[in-house]
Every structure is written in C-alpha cells, then in structure tokens.
Amino acid sequence: MPQLLPYTGTRTVVLVNPNTNRGTTAMMAELARKHLTPAGLTVESLTVGQGPSMIVDPVTLKESAQHVVDMVRRRLAEWCAAPVAAVVIAAIGDPAREQLGAELDLPVIGIGQASIVTAAAEGRRFGMATSTPHLVDSLTELVERHGASDTFTGVRLTPSDPLVLAASAERQYRELAAAVRDCVDRDGAEAVIIAGGPLSRTARRLAALDLVEIVEPVPSAATLVIDALREAAQEDSPS
C-alpha cells in the first residue's frame, strides 16, 4: 500500500504541457496520476494556448517558456481554484522551470531535470534516445546544468522526422528501440532516458523489453514531486 503524504492543506499538482497538443497533455497527465494518486495527490493538467504541437528545435523551446510562465501565473491567480502544491513542466527541455522555481514558493519540477537526476543516480553511465535532432545541444546543456556530464554517454537519434514518428506509434517504437540499443551497445549506457514528453507511451513499452533501465520522464518527475513535498512537510512539522 503506497504511503500517503502528510496532509498540508493542498493536494493539487499542476502539470503544464508546453506543447499545444491536448492529446499529449492527456497522455502525460494519465501517467502522472498513476504515480501521484496513490500518494494522495490530484493532478490538474494545462496545455499552453500558443506554439507548436511538438517542440522540435531550440527556437520553439525558448519561445514556449513565456507561454508556460503566463499559464502558471494565470492558474495561481485564480481565486476560486484549488491551491497548488507543485508544478510539473512536462517538456524534456524544462522551459521556464528555473524562472518559475525562483519565483514561486513551491516545488517546480521539470521532466528533463527529473530524468537526469534519476538516470545519473549513483554515478551511472546514462544516455538519451530521442526523435528531435535539433534539440541535441539543448539536451546536452541541460545535462551539464545538472552536473551530470561526466557520466553522460550522449544522445542517440531516430532516423525519421519527429512529426512522422508522432503519427505512427509502431514506427516510433521500433526506431526508439534501435536508438536505445545503440546507447547500450555502442556507448555503454547503464540507463537510457527516452527524451520527450510526447514519447511517454513508447517509453513505457520500451521499459518492458528489459534491454536496460529505461528512465521515463513523467514518472521520474512524479517521484521528485513526492520527495519534495515530503521533505517540505517534514521541515514544517514541529520538532
């Protein structure tokens, strides 16, 4: 039986999708609920109203940050809505995570941040498999910002365009499986991040292959949320 978090007056975790694809938002929110509901948390999902349906390059990644900030600020300003316990930024590049983390007095967790923390635990060698070649530099910089470059084995890519793969679940699965194998066989990775929120369903399928430990971004973020809220509750409790 999962251990419930101590009650702190609010149970709502807001998951923000920086892409405009509501189907992707629903998929990630469903996955987050599987991990957060047993801890007594409610997931509320939001989808930005501007930008691409899938972030595939540094320009759209940078532009999405302001959309995320605006949406989170609007949500927090709603006087009749449930108080927010934590925010999850559900895009692998973590747009606006650092800005919101400095601005808000609550945990702001990015799925990219969470993936790297999980994959790099105990000094493991880890790589990434993804479908977005134009984001390789951004992902590498994210690893560096979290101090994990020494054990990072690099990014392996699918050969097909990310939007083509988004339209074909089976093709996405086959090509990402091949990229994961390259991470393991060619690079010596001991864990592999499936780097992309829209790839969450395929990440779950790949985990079942038992090729290597697959790090799923959304579940990794859910774990960090639970840890952060539990730590905050302990700090607030009387000694």
PDB file of C-alpha atoms in Angstrom, residues 10-229:
ATOM      1  CA  THR A  10      -3.370  21.267  -0.606  1.00  0.00           C
ATOM      2  CA  ARG A  11      -3.111  18.213  -2.809  1.00  0.00           C
ATOM      3  CA  THR A  12      -3.102  19.610  -6.348  1.00  0.00           C
ATOM      4  CA  VAL A  13      -0.145  19.132  -8.675  1.00  0.00           C
ATOM      5  CA  VAL A  14      -0.390  21.172 -11.871  1.00  0.00           C
ATOM      6  CA  LEU A  15       1.158  19.531 -14.941  1.00  0.00           C
ATOM      7  CA  VAL A  16       1.803  22.013 -17.751  1.00  0.00           C
ATOM      8  CA  ASN A  17       2.357  20.847 -21.308  1.00  0.00           C
ATOM      9  CA  PRO A  18       4.447  23.464 -23.190  1.00  0.00           C
ATOM     10  CA  ASN A  19       3.225  21.902 -26.462  1.00  0.00           C
ATOM     11  CA  THR A  20      -0.261  22.737 -27.743  1.00  0.00           C
ATOM     12  CA  ASN A  21      -1.242  19.102 -28.335  1.00  0.00           C
ATOM     13  CA  ARG A  22      -4.038  18.319 -25.864  1.00  0.00           C
ATOM     14  CA  GLY A  23      -3.806  14.612 -26.619  1.00  0.00           C
ATOM     15  CA  THR A  24      -0.206  14.629 -25.403  1.00  0.00           C
ATOM     16  CA  THR A  25      -1.294  16.522 -22.292  1.00  0.00           C
ATOM     17  CA  ALA A  26      -3.961  13.913 -21.516  1.00  0.00           C
ATOM     18  CA  MET A  27      -1.471  11.067 -22.001  1.00  0.00           C
ATOM     19  CA  MET A  28       1.116  12.611 -19.673  1.00  0.00           C
ATOM     20  CA  ALA A  29      -1.485  13.552 -17.062  1.00  0.00           C
ATOM     21  CA  GLU A  30      -2.825   9.996 -17.023  1.00  0.00           C
ATOM     22  CA  LEU A  31       0.677   8.662 -16.488  1.00  0.00           C
ATOM     23  CA  ALA A  32       1.358  11.191 -13.730  1.00  0.00           C
ATOM     24  CA  ARG A  33      -1.860  10.191 -11.945  1.00  0.00           C
ATOM     25  CA  LYS A  34      -0.746   6.563 -11.799  1.00  0.00           C
ATOM     26  CA  HIS A  35       2.158   7.671  -9.618  1.00  0.00           C
ATOM     27  CA  LEU A  36       0.724  10.648  -7.728  1.00  0.00           C
ATOM     28  CA  THR A  37      -2.798   9.481  -6.908  1.00  0.00           C
ATOM     29  CA  PRO A  38      -1.572   6.673  -4.592  1.00  0.00           C
ATOM     30  CA  ALA A  39       0.283   9.359  -2.608  1.00  0.00           C
ATOM     31  CA  GLY A  40      -2.969  11.279  -2.147  1.00  0.00           C
ATOM     32  CA  LEU A  41      -2.252  13.914  -4.797  1.00  0.00           C
ATOM     33  CA  THR A  42      -4.550  15.242  -7.521  1.00  0.00           C
ATOM     34  CA  VAL A  43      -3.195  16.036 -10.992  1.00  0.00           C
ATOM     35  CA  GLU A  44      -4.579  19.023 -12.862  1.00  0.00           C
ATOM     36  CA  SER A  45      -3.340  19.337 -16.444  1.00  0.00           C
ATOM     37  CA  LEU A  46      -2.906  22.507 -18.503  1.00  0.00           C
ATOM     38  CA  THR A  47      -1.986  22.955 -22.160  1.00  0.00           C
ATOM     39  CA  VAL A  48      -0.420  26.172 -23.434  1.00  0.00           C
ATOM     40  CA  GLY A  49      -2.547  28.024 -25.958  1.00  0.00           C
ATOM     41  CA  GLN A  50       0.242  29.147 -28.293  1.00  0.00           C
ATOM     42  CA  GLY A  51       3.168  27.492 -30.037  1.00  0.00           C
ATOM     43  CA  PRO A  52       3.767  24.224 -31.876  1.00  0.00           C
ATOM     44  CA  SER A  53       2.075  20.893 -31.272  1.00  0.00           C
ATOM     45  CA  MET A  54       5.530  19.459 -30.641  1.00  0.00           C
ATOM     46  CA  ILE A  55       8.709  21.295 -29.631  1.00  0.00           C
ATOM     47  CA  VAL A  56      11.439  20.164 -32.032  1.00  0.00           C
ATOM     48  CA  ASP A  57      14.071  22.928 -32.015  1.00  0.00           C
ATOM     49  CA  PRO A  58      15.753  25.461 -29.693  1.00  0.00           C
ATOM     50  CA  VAL A  59      13.707  28.394 -31.021  1.00  0.00           C
ATOM     51  CA  THR A  60      10.331  26.887 -30.164  1.00  0.00           C
ATOM     52  CA  LEU A  61      11.752  25.601 -26.885  1.00  0.00           C
ATOM     53  CA  LYS A  62      12.803  29.115 -25.892  1.00  0.00           C
ATOM     54  CA  GLU A  63       9.528  30.660 -27.056  1.00  0.00           C
ATOM     55  CA  SER A  64       7.490  28.126 -25.086  1.00  0.00           C
ATOM     56  CA  ALA A  65       8.980  29.335 -21.786  1.00  0.00           C
ATOM     57  CA  GLN A  66       6.936  32.547 -21.738  1.00  0.00           C
ATOM     58  CA  HIS A  67       3.757  30.634 -22.586  1.00  0.00           C
ATOM     59  CA  VAL A  68       4.417  28.353 -19.613  1.00  0.00           C
ATOM     60  CA  VAL A  69       5.075  31.280 -17.276  1.00  0.00           C
ATOM     61  CA  ASP A  70       1.902  33.051 -18.377  1.00  0.00           C
ATOM     62  CA  MET A  71      -0.220  29.935 -17.939  1.00  0.00           C
ATOM     63  CA  VAL A  72       1.129  29.104 -14.477  1.00  0.00           C
ATOM     64  CA  ARG A  73       0.706  32.689 -13.286  1.00  0.00           C
ATOM     65  CA  ARG A  74      -2.890  32.734 -14.530  1.00  0.00           C
ATOM     66  CA  ARG A  75      -3.638  29.456 -12.794  1.00  0.00           C
ATOM     67  CA  LEU A  76      -2.172  30.617  -9.494  1.00  0.00           C
ATOM     68  CA  ALA A  77      -4.135  33.866  -9.690  1.00  0.00           C
ATOM     69  CA  GLU A  78      -7.494  32.062  -9.899  1.00  0.00           C
ATOM     70  CA  TRP A  79      -9.009  32.827  -6.513  1.00  0.00           C
ATOM     71  CA  CYS A  80     -11.637  30.061  -6.681  1.00  0.00           C
ATOM     72  CA  ALA A  81      -9.288  27.262  -7.811  1.00  0.00           C
ATOM     73  CA  ALA A  82      -7.642  24.711  -5.526  1.00  0.00           C
ATOM     74  CA  PRO A  83      -4.284  25.781  -4.039  1.00  0.00           C
ATOM     75  CA  VAL A  84      -1.304  24.315  -5.882  1.00  0.00           C
ATOM     76  CA  ALA A  85       1.211  22.079  -4.119  1.00  0.00           C
ATOM     77  CA  ALA A  86       3.680  21.682  -7.001  1.00  0.00           C
ATOM     78  CA  VAL A  87       4.125  22.362 -10.716  1.00  0.00           C
ATOM     79  CA  VAL A  88       5.467  19.904 -13.293  1.00  0.00           C
ATOM     80  CA  ILE A  89       6.866  21.281 -16.565  1.00  0.00           C
ATOM     81  CA  ALA A  90       6.123  18.461 -18.997  1.00  0.00           C
ATOM     82  CA  ALA A  91       8.616  19.060 -21.803  1.00  0.00           C
ATOM     83  CA  ILE A  92      12.060  17.495 -21.814  1.00  0.00           C
ATOM     84  CA  GLY A  93      13.826  20.861 -22.207  1.00  0.00           C
ATOM     85  CA  ASP A  94      12.183  22.200 -19.000  1.00  0.00           C
ATOM     86  CA  PRO A  95      11.155  25.606 -20.404  1.00  0.00           C
ATOM     87  CA  ALA A  96      10.675  28.203 -17.631  1.00  0.00           C
ATOM     88  CA  ARG A  97      11.497  25.747 -14.827  1.00  0.00           C
ATOM     89  CA  GLU A  98      14.317  27.833 -13.391  1.00  0.00           C
ATOM     90  CA  GLN A  99      12.372  31.093 -13.680  1.00  0.00           C
ATOM     91  CA  LEU A 100       9.265  29.687 -12.012  1.00  0.00           C
ATOM     92  CA  GLY A 101      11.351  27.882  -9.413  1.00  0.00           C
ATOM     93  CA  ALA A 102      12.903  31.203  -8.370  1.00  0.00           C
ATOM     94  CA  GLU A 103       9.555  32.993  -8.472  1.00  0.00           C
ATOM     95  CA  LEU A 104       7.310  30.522  -6.627  1.00  0.00           C
ATOM     96  CA  ASP A 105       7.379  29.202  -3.077  1.00  0.00           C
ATOM     97  CA  LEU A 106       6.553  25.645  -4.145  1.00  0.00           C
ATOM     98  CA  PRO A 107       8.345  22.835  -5.989  1.00  0.00           C
ATOM     99  CA  VAL A 108       8.679  23.316  -9.749  1.00  0.00           C
ATOM    100  CA  ILE A 109       9.891  20.102 -11.336  1.00  0.00           C
ATOM    101  CA  GLY A 110      10.874  19.605 -14.971  1.00  0.00           C
ATOM    102  CA  ILE A 111      10.640  16.213 -16.617  1.00  0.00           C
ATOM    103  CA  GLY A 112      14.093  16.772 -18.109  1.00  0.00           C
ATOM    104  CA  GLN A 113      15.551  17.636 -14.704  1.00  0.00           C
ATOM    105  CA  ALA A 114      13.856  14.612 -13.121  1.00  0.00           C
ATOM    106  CA  SER A 115      15.051  12.260 -15.848  1.00  0.00           C
ATOM    107  CA  ILE A 116      18.661  13.345 -15.475  1.00  0.00           C
ATOM    108  CA  VAL A 117      18.591  13.132 -11.678  1.00  0.00           C
ATOM    109  CA  THR A 118      17.111   9.636 -11.910  1.00  0.00           C
ATOM    110  CA  ALA A 119      19.390   8.362 -14.668  1.00  0.00           C
ATOM    111  CA  ALA A 120      22.595   9.732 -13.142  1.00  0.00           C
ATOM    112  CA  ALA A 121      21.916   8.337  -9.650  1.00  0.00           C
ATOM    113  CA  GLU A 122      24.884   6.627  -8.023  1.00  0.00           C
ATOM    114  CA  GLY A 123      27.192   7.680 -10.842  1.00  0.00           C
ATOM    115  CA  ARG A 124      25.577   5.529 -13.518  1.00  0.00           C
ATOM    116  CA  ARG A 125      26.517   5.975 -17.147  1.00  0.00           C
ATOM    117  CA  PHE A 126      23.422   7.130 -18.967  1.00  0.00           C
ATOM    118  CA  GLY A 127      22.341   8.212 -22.407  1.00  0.00           C
ATOM    119  CA  MET A 128      19.304   9.605 -24.147  1.00  0.00           C
ATOM    120  CA  ALA A 129      17.228   8.295 -27.036  1.00  0.00           C
ATOM    121  CA  THR A 130      15.031  10.786 -28.829  1.00  0.00           C
ATOM    122  CA  SER A 131      13.468  11.837 -32.116  1.00  0.00           C
ATOM    123  CA  THR A 132      14.432  15.537 -32.119  1.00  0.00           C
ATOM    124  CA  PRO A 133      17.885  16.106 -33.655  1.00  0.00           C
ATOM    125  CA  HIS A 134      17.712  19.891 -33.384  1.00  0.00           C
ATOM    126  CA  LEU A 135      17.418  19.628 -29.594  1.00  0.00           C
ATOM    127  CA  VAL A 136      20.600  17.605 -29.053  1.00  0.00           C
ATOM    128  CA  ASP A 137      22.626  20.654 -27.973  1.00  0.00           C
ATOM    129  CA  SER A 138      19.828  21.824 -25.655  1.00  0.00           C
ATOM    130  CA  LEU A 139      19.627  18.390 -24.023  1.00  0.00           C
ATOM    131  CA  THR A 140      23.399  18.204 -23.630  1.00  0.00           C
ATOM    132  CA  GLU A 141      23.395  21.648 -21.981  1.00  0.00           C
ATOM    133  CA  LEU A 142      20.614  20.514 -19.637  1.00  0.00           C
ATOM    134  CA  VAL A 143      22.743  17.559 -18.538  1.00  0.00           C
ATOM    135  CA  GLU A 144      25.631  19.938 -17.902  1.00  0.00           C
ATOM    136  CA  ARG A 145      23.444  22.280 -15.820  1.00  0.00           C
ATOM    137  CA  HIS A 146      22.567  19.366 -13.555  1.00  0.00           C
ATOM    138  CA  GLY A 147      26.209  18.398 -13.111  1.00  0.00           C
ATOM    139  CA  ALA A 148      25.931  15.003 -14.820  1.00  0.00           C
ATOM    140  CA  SER A 149      28.189  15.449 -17.866  1.00  0.00           C
ATOM    141  CA  ASP A 150      30.899  13.110 -16.560  1.00  0.00           C
ATOM    142  CA  THR A 151      28.691  10.024 -16.863  1.00  0.00           C
ATOM    143  CA  PHE A 152      26.609  11.121 -19.851  1.00  0.00           C
ATOM    144  CA  THR A 153      27.174   8.894 -22.894  1.00  0.00           C
ATOM    145  CA  GLY A 154      25.374  11.142 -25.365  1.00  0.00           C
ATOM    146  CA  VAL A 155      22.207  11.277 -27.444  1.00  0.00           C
ATOM    147  CA  ARG A 156      21.105   8.651 -29.959  1.00  0.00           C
ATOM    148  CA  LEU A 157      18.527   9.643 -32.552  1.00  0.00           C
ATOM    149  CA  THR A 158      15.794   8.023 -34.576  1.00  0.00           C
ATOM    150  CA  PRO A 159      16.304   8.351 -38.350  1.00  0.00           C
ATOM    151  CA  SER A 160      12.781   9.604 -39.102  1.00  0.00           C
ATOM    152  CA  ASP A 161      11.385  13.093 -38.610  1.00  0.00           C
ATOM    153  CA  PRO A 162       9.807  13.570 -35.165  1.00  0.00           C
ATOM    154  CA  LEU A 163       6.428  14.586 -36.603  1.00  0.00           C
ATOM    155  CA  VAL A 164       6.412  11.472 -38.793  1.00  0.00           C
ATOM    156  CA  LEU A 165       7.060   9.318 -35.739  1.00  0.00           C
ATOM    157  CA  ALA A 166       4.390  11.150 -33.762  1.00  0.00           C
ATOM    158  CA  ALA A 167       1.880   9.918 -36.328  1.00  0.00           C
ATOM    159  CA  SER A 168       2.971   6.261 -36.149  1.00  0.00           C
ATOM    160  CA  ALA A 169       3.230   4.608 -32.732  1.00  0.00           C
ATOM    161  CA  GLU A 170       4.743   1.400 -34.105  1.00  0.00           C
ATOM    162  CA  ARG A 171       7.383   3.153 -36.172  1.00  0.00           C
ATOM    163  CA  GLN A 172       8.226   5.354 -33.182  1.00  0.00           C
ATOM    164  CA  TYR A 173       8.592   2.272 -31.004  1.00  0.00           C
ATOM    165  CA  ARG A 174      10.855   0.431 -33.477  1.00  0.00           C
ATOM    166  CA  GLU A 175      13.144   3.384 -34.110  1.00  0.00           C
ATOM    167  CA  LEU A 176      13.464   4.334 -30.448  1.00  0.00           C
ATOM    168  CA  ALA A 177      14.185   0.703 -29.541  1.00  0.00           C
ATOM    169  CA  ALA A 178      17.057   0.754 -32.048  1.00  0.00           C
ATOM    170  CA  ALA A 179      18.327   4.031 -30.561  1.00  0.00           C
ATOM    171  CA  VAL A 180      18.206   2.522 -27.064  1.00  0.00           C
ATOM    172  CA  ARG A 181      20.223  -0.472 -28.261  1.00  0.00           C
ATOM    173  CA  ASP A 182      22.834   1.903 -29.686  1.00  0.00           C
ATOM    174  CA  CYS A 183      23.034   3.704 -26.343  1.00  0.00           C
ATOM    175  CA  VAL A 184      23.763   0.382 -24.654  1.00  0.00           C
ATOM    176  CA  ASP A 185      25.863  -1.488 -27.235  1.00  0.00           C
ATOM    177  CA  ARG A 186      27.861   1.403 -28.689  1.00  0.00           C
ATOM    178  CA  ASP A 187      28.034   3.856 -25.801  1.00  0.00           C
ATOM    179  CA  GLY A 188      27.946   1.639 -22.720  1.00  0.00           C
ATOM    180  CA  ALA A 189      24.928   3.308 -21.131  1.00  0.00           C
ATOM    181  CA  GLU A 190      23.556   1.681 -17.969  1.00  0.00           C
ATOM    182  CA  ALA A 191      20.338   3.704 -18.124  1.00  0.00           C
ATOM    183  CA  VAL A 192      18.630   5.430 -21.041  1.00  0.00           C
ATOM    184  CA  ILE A 193      16.278   8.410 -20.908  1.00  0.00           C
ATOM    185  CA  ILE A 194      13.521   8.450 -23.508  1.00  0.00           C
ATOM    186  CA  ALA A 195      13.850  12.177 -24.073  1.00  0.00           C
ATOM    187  CA  GLY A 196      10.470  13.654 -24.879  1.00  0.00           C
ATOM    188  CA  GLY A 197       7.114  14.115 -23.191  1.00  0.00           C
ATOM    189  CA  PRO A 198       5.210  13.002 -26.323  1.00  0.00           C
ATOM    190  CA  LEU A 199       7.292   9.782 -26.264  1.00  0.00           C
ATOM    191  CA  SER A 200       5.940   8.772 -22.840  1.00  0.00           C
ATOM    192  CA  ARG A 201       3.734   5.921 -24.040  1.00  0.00           C
ATOM    193  CA  THR A 202       6.563   4.441 -26.098  1.00  0.00           C
ATOM    194  CA  ALA A 203       8.931   4.818 -23.131  1.00  0.00           C
ATOM    195  CA  ARG A 204       6.610   2.590 -21.122  1.00  0.00           C
ATOM    196  CA  ARG A 205       6.648  -0.052 -23.864  1.00  0.00           C
ATOM    197  CA  LEU A 206      10.434   0.076 -24.113  1.00  0.00           C
ATOM    198  CA  ALA A 207      10.787  -0.426 -20.366  1.00  0.00           C
ATOM    199  CA  ALA A 208       9.078  -3.804 -20.781  1.00  0.00           C
ATOM    200  CA  LEU A 209      11.825  -5.002 -23.173  1.00  0.00           C
ATOM    201  CA  ASP A 210      14.352  -5.222 -20.320  1.00  0.00           C
ATOM    202  CA  LEU A 211      17.193  -4.054 -22.583  1.00  0.00           C
ATOM    203  CA  VAL A 212      18.443  -1.599 -19.959  1.00  0.00           C
ATOM    204  CA  GLU A 213      16.869   0.578 -17.313  1.00  0.00           C
ATOM    205  CA  ILE A 214      14.573   2.938 -19.207  1.00  0.00           C
ATOM    206  CA  VAL A 215      14.123   6.285 -17.491  1.00  0.00           C
ATOM    207  CA  GLU A 216      10.625   7.620 -18.148  1.00  0.00           C
ATOM    208  CA  PRO A 217      10.412  11.407 -17.801  1.00  0.00           C
ATOM    209  CA  VAL A 218       6.903  11.811 -16.353  1.00  0.00           C
ATOM    210  CA  PRO A 219       7.190   9.078 -13.673  1.00  0.00           C
ATOM    211  CA  SER A 220      10.621  10.461 -12.764  1.00  0.00           C
ATOM    212  CA  ALA A 221       9.063  13.890 -12.236  1.00  0.00           C
ATOM    213  CA  ALA A 222       6.268  12.379 -10.137  1.00  0.00           C
ATOM    214  CA  THR A 223       8.865  10.795  -7.860  1.00  0.00           C
ATOM    215  CA  LEU A 224      10.680  14.115  -7.430  1.00  0.00           C
ATOM    216  CA  VAL A 225       7.381  15.848  -6.627  1.00  0.00           C
ATOM    217  CA  ILE A 226       6.599  13.321  -3.890  1.00  0.00           C
ATOM    218  CA  ASP A 227      10.111  13.607  -2.458  1.00  0.00           C
ATOM    219  CA  ALA A 228       9.979  17.422  -2.478  1.00  0.00           C
ATOM    220  CA  LEU A 229       6.568  17.587  -0.812  1.00  0.00           C
TER     221      LEU A 229
END
